[in-house]
mmCIF file of C-alpha atoms and ligand atoms in Angstrom:
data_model
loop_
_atom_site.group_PDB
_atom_site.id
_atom_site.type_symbol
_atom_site.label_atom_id
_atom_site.label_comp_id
_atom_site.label_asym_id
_atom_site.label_seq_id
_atom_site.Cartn_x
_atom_site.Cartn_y
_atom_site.Cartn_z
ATOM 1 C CA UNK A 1 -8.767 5.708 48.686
ATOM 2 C CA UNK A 2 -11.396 7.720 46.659
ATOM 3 C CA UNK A 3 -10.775 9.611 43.753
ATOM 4 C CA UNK A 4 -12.587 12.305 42.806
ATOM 5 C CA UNK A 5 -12.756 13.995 39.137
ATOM 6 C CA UNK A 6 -15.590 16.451 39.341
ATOM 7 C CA UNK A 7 -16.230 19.624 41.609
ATOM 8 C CA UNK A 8 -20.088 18.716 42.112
ATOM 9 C CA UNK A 9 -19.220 14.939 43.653
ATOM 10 C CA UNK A 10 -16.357 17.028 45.357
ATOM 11 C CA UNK A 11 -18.760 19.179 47.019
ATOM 12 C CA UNK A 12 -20.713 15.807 47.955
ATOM 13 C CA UNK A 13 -17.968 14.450 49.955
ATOM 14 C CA UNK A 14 -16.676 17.604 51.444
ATOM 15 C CA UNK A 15 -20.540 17.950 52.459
ATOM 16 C CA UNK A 16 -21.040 15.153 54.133
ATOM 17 C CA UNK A 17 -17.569 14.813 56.013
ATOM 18 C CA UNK A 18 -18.486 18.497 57.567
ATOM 19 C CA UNK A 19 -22.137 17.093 58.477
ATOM 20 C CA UNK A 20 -20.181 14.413 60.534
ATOM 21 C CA UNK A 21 -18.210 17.185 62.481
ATOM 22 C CA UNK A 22 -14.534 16.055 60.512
ATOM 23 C CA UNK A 23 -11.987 18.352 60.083
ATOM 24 C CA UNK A 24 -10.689 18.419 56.777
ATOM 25 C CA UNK A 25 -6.934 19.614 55.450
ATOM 26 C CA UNK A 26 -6.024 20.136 51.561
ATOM 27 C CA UNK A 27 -2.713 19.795 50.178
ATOM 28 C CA UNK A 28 -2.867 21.537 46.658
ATOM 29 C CA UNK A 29 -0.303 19.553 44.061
ATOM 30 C CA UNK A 30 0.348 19.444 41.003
ATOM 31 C CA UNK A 31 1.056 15.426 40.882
ATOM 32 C CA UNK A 32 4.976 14.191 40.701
ATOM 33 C CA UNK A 33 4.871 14.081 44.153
ATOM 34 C CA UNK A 34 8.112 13.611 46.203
ATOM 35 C CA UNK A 35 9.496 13.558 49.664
ATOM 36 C CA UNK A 36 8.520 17.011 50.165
ATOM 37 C CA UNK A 37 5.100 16.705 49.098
ATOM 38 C CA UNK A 38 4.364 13.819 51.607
ATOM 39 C CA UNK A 39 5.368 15.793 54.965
ATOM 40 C CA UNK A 40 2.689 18.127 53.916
ATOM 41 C CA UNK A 41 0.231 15.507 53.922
ATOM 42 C CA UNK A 42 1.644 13.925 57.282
ATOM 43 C CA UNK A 43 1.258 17.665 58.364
ATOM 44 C CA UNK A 44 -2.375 17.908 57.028
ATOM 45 C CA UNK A 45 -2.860 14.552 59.202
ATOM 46 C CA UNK A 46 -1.918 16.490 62.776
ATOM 47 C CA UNK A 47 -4.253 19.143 62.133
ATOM 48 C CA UNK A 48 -7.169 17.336 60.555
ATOM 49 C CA UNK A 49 -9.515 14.340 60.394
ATOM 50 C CA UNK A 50 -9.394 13.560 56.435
ATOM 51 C CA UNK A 51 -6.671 14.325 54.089
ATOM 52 C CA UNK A 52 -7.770 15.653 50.529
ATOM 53 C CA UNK A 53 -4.936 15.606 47.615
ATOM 54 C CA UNK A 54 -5.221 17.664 44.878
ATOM 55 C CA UNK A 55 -3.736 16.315 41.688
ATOM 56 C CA UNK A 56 -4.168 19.620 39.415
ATOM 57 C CA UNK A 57 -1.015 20.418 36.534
ATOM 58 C CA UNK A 58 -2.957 24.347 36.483
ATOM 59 C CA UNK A 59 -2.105 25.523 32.687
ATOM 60 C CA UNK A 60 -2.916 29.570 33.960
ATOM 61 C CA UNK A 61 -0.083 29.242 36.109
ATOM 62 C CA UNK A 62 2.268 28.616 32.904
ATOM 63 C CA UNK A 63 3.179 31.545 31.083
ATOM 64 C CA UNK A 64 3.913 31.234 27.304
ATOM 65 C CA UNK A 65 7.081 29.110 26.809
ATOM 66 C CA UNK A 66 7.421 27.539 30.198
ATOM 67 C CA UNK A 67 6.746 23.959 30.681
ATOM 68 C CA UNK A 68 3.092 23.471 30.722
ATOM 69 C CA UNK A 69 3.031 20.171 28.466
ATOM 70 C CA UNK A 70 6.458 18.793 29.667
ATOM 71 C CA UNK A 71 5.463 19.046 33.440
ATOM 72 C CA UNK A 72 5.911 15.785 34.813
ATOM 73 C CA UNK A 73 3.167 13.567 35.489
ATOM 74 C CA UNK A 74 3.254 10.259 37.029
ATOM 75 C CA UNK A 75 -0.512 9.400 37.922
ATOM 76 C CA UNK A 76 0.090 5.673 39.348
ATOM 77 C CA UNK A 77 2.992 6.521 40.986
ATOM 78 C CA UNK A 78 1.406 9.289 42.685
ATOM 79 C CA UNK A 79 -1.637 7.459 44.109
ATOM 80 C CA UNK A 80 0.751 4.831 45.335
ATOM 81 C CA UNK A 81 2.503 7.377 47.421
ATOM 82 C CA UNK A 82 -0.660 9.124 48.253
ATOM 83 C CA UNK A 83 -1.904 5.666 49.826
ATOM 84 C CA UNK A 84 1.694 5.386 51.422
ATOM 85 C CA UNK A 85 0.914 8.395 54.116
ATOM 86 C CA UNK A 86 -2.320 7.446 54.387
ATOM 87 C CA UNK A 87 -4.618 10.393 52.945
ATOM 88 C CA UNK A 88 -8.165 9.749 52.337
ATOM 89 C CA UNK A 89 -9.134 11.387 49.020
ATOM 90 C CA UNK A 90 -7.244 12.847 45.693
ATOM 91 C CA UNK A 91 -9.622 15.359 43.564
ATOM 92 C CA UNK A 92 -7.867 15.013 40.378
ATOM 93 C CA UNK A 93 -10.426 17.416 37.895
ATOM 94 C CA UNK A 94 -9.362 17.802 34.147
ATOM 95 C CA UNK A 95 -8.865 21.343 32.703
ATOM 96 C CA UNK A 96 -11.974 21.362 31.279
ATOM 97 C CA UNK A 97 -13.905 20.763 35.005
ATOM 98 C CA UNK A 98 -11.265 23.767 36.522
ATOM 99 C CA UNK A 99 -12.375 26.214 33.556
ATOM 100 C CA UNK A 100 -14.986 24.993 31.523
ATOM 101 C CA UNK A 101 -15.444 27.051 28.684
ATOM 102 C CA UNK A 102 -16.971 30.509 29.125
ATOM 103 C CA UNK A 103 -14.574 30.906 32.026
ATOM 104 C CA UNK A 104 -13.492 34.745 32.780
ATOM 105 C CA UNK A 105 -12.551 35.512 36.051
ATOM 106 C CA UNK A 106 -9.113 35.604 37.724
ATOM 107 C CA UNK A 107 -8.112 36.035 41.559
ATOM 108 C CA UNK A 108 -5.071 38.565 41.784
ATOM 109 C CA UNK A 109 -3.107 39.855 44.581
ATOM 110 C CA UNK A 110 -1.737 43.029 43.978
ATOM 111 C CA UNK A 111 1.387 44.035 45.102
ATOM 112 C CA UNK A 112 3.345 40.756 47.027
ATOM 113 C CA UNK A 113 2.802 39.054 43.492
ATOM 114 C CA UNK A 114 5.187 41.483 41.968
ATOM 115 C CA UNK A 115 8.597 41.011 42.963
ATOM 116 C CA UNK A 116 10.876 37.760 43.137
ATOM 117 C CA UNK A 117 8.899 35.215 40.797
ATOM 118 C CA UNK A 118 6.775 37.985 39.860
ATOM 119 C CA UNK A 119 9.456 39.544 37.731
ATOM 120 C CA UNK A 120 10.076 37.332 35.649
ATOM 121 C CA UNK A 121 6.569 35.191 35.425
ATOM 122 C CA UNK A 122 4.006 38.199 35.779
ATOM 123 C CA UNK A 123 0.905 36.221 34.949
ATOM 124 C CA UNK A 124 2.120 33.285 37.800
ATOM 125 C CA UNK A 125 0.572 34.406 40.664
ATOM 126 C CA UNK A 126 -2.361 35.337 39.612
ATOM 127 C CA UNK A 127 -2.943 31.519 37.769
ATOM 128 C CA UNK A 128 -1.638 30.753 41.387
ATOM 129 C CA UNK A 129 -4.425 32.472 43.436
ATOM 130 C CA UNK A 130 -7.610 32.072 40.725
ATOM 131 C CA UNK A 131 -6.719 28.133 40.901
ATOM 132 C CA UNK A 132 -6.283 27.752 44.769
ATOM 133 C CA UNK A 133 -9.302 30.137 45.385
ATOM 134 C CA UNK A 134 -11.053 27.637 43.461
ATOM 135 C CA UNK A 135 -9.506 24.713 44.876
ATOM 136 C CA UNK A 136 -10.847 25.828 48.334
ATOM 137 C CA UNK A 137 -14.381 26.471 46.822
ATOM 138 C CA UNK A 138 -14.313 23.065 45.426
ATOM 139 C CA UNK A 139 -12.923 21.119 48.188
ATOM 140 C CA UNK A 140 -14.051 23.103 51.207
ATOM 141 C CA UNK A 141 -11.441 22.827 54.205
ATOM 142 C CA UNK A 142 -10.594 23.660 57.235
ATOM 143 C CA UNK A 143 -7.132 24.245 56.419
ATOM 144 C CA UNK A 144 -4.459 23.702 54.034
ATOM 145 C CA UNK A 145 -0.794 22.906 53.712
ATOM 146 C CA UNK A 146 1.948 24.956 51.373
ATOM 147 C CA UNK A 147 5.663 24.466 51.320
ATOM 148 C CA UNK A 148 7.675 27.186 52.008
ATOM 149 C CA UNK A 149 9.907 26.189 49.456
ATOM 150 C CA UNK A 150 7.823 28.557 47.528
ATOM 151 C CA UNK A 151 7.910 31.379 50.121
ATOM 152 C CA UNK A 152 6.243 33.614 47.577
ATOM 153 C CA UNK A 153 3.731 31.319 46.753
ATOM 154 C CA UNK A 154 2.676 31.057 50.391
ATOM 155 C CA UNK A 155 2.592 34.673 51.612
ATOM 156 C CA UNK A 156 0.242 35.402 48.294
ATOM 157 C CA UNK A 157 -1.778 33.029 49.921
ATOM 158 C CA UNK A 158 -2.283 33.904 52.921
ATOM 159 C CA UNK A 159 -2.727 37.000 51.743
ATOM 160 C CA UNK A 160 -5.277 36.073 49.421
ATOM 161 C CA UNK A 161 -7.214 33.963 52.152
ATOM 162 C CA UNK A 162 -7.095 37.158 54.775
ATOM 163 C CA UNK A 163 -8.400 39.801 52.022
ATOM 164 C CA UNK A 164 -11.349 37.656 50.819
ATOM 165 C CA UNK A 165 -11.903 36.207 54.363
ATOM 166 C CA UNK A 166 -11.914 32.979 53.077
ATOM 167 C CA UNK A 167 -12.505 30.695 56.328
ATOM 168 C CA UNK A 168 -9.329 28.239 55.703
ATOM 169 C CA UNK A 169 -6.360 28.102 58.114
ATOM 170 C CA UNK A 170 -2.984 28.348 56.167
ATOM 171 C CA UNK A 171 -0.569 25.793 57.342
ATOM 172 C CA UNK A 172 3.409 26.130 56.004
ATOM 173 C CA UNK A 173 5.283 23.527 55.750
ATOM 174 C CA UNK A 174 9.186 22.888 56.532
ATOM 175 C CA UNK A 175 11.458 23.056 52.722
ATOM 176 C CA UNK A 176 12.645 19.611 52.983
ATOM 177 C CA UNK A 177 16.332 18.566 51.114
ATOM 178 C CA UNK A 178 17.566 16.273 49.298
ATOM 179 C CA UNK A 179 20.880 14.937 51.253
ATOM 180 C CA UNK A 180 22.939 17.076 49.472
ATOM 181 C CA UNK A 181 21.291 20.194 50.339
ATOM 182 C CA UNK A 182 18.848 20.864 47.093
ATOM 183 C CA UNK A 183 15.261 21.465 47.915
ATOM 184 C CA UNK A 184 13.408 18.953 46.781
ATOM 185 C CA UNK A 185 11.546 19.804 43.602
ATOM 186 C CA UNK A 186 9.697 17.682 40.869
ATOM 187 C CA UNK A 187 11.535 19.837 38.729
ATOM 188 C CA UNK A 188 15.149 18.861 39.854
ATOM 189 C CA UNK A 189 14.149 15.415 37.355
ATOM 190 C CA UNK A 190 14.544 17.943 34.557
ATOM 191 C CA UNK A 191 18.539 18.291 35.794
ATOM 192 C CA UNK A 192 21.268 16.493 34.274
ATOM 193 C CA UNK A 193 24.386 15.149 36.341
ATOM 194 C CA UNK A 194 26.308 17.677 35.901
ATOM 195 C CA UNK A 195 23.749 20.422 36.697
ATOM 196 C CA UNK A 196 22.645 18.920 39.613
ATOM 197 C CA UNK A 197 26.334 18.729 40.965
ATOM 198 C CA UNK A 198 26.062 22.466 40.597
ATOM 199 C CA UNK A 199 22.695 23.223 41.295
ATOM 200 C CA UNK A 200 24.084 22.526 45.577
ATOM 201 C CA UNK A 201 25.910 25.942 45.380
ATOM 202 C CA UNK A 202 21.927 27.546 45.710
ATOM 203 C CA UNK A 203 21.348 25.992 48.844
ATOM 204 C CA UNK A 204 24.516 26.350 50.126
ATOM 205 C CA UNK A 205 25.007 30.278 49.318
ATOM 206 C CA UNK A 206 21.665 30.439 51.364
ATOM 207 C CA UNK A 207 23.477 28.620 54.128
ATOM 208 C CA UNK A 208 26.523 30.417 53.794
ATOM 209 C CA UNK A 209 24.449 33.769 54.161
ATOM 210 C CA UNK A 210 22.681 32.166 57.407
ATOM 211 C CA UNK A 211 25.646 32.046 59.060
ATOM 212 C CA UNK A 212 27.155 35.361 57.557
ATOM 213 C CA UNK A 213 23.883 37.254 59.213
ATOM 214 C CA UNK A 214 24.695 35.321 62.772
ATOM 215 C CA UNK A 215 28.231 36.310 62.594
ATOM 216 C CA UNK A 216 27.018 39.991 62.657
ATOM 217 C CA UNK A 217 26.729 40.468 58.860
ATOM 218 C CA UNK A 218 23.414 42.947 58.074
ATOM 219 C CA UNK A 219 24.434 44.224 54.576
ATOM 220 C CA UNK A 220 21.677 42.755 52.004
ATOM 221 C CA UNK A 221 24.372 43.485 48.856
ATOM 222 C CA UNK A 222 27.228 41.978 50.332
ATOM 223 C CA UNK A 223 24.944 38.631 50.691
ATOM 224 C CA UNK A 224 23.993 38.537 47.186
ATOM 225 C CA UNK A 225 27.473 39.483 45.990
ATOM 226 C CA UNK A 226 28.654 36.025 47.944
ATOM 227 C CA UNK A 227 25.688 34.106 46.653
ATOM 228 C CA UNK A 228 25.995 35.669 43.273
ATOM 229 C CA UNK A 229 29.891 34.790 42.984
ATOM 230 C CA UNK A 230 29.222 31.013 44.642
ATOM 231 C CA UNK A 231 26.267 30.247 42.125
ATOM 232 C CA UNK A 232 28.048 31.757 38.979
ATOM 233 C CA UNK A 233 31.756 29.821 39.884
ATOM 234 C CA UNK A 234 29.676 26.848 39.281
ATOM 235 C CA UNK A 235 28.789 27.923 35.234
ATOM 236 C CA UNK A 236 26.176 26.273 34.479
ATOM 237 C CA UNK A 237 22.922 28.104 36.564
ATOM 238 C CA UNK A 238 21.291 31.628 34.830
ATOM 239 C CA UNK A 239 20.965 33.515 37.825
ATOM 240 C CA UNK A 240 17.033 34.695 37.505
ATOM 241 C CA UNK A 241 17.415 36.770 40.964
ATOM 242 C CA UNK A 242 19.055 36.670 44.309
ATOM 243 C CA UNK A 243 16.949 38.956 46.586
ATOM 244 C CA UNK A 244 17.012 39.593 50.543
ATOM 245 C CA UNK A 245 13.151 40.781 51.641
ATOM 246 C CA UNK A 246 11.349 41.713 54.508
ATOM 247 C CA UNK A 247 9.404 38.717 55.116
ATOM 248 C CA UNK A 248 5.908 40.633 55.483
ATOM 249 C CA UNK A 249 6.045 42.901 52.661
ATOM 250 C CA UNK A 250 8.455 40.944 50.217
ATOM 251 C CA UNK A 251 9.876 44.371 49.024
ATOM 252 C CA UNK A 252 13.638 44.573 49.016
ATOM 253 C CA UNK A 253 16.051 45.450 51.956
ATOM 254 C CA UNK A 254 19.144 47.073 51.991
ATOM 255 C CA UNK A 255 19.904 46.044 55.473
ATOM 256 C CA UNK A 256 18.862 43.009 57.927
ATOM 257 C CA UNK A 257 16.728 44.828 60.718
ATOM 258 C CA UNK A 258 13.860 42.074 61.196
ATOM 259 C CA UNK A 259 13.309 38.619 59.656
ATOM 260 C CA UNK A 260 13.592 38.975 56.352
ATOM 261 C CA UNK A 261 14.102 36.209 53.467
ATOM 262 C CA UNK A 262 16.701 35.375 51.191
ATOM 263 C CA UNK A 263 15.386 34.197 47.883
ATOM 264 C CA UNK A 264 16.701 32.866 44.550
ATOM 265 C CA UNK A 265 15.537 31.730 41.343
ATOM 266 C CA UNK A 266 18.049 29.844 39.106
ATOM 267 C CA UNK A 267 17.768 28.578 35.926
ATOM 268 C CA UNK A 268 19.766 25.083 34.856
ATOM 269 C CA UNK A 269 19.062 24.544 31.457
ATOM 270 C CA UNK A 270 15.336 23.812 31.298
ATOM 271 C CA UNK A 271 14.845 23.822 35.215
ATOM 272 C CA UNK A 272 14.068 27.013 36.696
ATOM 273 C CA UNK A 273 15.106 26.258 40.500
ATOM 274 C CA UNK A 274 13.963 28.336 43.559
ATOM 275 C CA UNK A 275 15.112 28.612 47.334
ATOM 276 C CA UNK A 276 14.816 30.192 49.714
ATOM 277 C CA UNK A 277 16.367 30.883 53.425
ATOM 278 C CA UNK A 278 14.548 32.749 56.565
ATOM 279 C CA UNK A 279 17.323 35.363 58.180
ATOM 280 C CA UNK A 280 16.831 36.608 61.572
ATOM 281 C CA UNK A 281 18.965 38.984 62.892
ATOM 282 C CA UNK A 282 18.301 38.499 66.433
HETATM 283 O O1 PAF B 301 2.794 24.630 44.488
HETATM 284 C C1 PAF B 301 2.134 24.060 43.593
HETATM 285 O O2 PAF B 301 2.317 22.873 43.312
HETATM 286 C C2 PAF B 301 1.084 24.835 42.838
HETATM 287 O O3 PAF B 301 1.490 26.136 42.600
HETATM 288 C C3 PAF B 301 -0.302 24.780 43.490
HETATM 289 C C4 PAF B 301 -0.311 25.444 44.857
HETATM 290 C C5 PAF B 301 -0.756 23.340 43.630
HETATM 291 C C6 PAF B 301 -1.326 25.517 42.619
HETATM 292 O O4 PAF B 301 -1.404 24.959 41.355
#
């Protein structure tokens, strides 16, 4: 499998597998990869001819305080798995290649950055959008893959790709669990026993509200009163937010009319978990 640490021998590569008529997919990381990781590169697979990894730990995406340095990084582990689907290429650049110095501009998308995540990280998204923007400029697909484990993360990138016309098809992929329910996350290694026994009552409040909204339920407050009171009976998660949105606009609803989204951000000790559940009332 190549590896590839520089954006002009990227470019090369990209180049050339165009100039032979091959579809290629991207599947933006940021290394530790797991389970979850891995369907989106079997996913890239069924809609391309060469798989491209990117191995990228983005420090602009870290605000000050979060866990930048700590993020885990496991670089043999990661090509093994890499090689286990069968991709064809990781571009793994250093900081210094991403934003060499001189650097100045930023990609931001206004107003879907704001809310959920955007609360409480204002500086994410935008580290979010300058690095995929570049990612995509580097690597050149035809499409890439995001989990909609981070729903948020996905519609500011779509968005981002529509605005600036960028030519790359945006392909979501399926949150995939652990067996007991949590969404698999290379953060959930930061939980201890104890908080991962607790850390289940996320998904399953998000369940829970599923089947409140098919049972006839359309009151956003009264599901995230019941996910508030399941996630805080537990003790040990911060509740960051619990938030029902309309899934196009990610600004708040009061009531379920169309498909909207049930999101939550909760933090166990040093692990700042998200989920997230689709709700359709029809
Ligand atoms: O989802 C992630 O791992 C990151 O936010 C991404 C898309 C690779 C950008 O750094």
């Amino acid at each position: 499998m190549k590896v590839i640490r520089t954006v002009s021998e990227m470019h090369s590569y990209s180049d050339s597998l165009r100039a032979a008529g091959k579809r290629i997919a991207l599947v933006p990381t940021m290394g530790f990869l797991h389970e979850g990781h891995l369907s989106l590169m079997r996913l890239g697979s069924r809609h391309a001819d060469t798989v491209i990894v990117s191995i990228f730990v983005n420090p602009i995406q870290f605000g000050p305080g979060e866990d930048f340095e700590d993020y885990p990084r496991d670089w043999d582990r990661d090509i093994e798995l890499i090689e286990s689907v069968g991709a064809d290429c990781v571009f793994a650049p250093e900081v210094e290649e991403m934003y060499p110095e001189g650097y100045q501009t930023t990609v931001s998308v206004a107003r879907i950055s704001k809310n959920l995540c955007g609360m409480s990280r204002p500086t994410h998204f935008d580290g979010v959008t300058t690095v995929v923007a570049k990612l995509f400029a580097g690597v050149k697909p035809h499409c890439a893959v995001f989990g909609e484990k981070d729903f948020q993360q996905l519609m500011v990138i779509k968005r981002m790709t529509k605005d600036m016309n960028l030519d790359v098809d945006i392909i979501p992929g399926p949150i995939v669990r652990e067996e007991d329910g949590i969404a698999m996350s290379s953060r959930n290694t930061y939980l201890t026993p104890e908080e991962r026994t607790a850390a289940r009552s996320l998904s399953q409040s998000l369940f829970e509200a599923r089947k409140m909204v098919e049972d006839g339920e359309r009151d956003a407050g009264v599901l995230i009163q019941h996910a508030t009171d399941r996630i805080t009976a537990e003790d040990l998660g911060q509740i960051d937010y619990i938030k029902v949105c309309s899934v196009d606009t990610l600004e708040d609803c009061t009531v379920i009319e169309g498909e909207s989204v049930m999101a939550l951000a909760v933090k166990f000790g040093k692990a700042r978990l998200i989920d997230n559940i689709v709700l359709n009332p029809h």
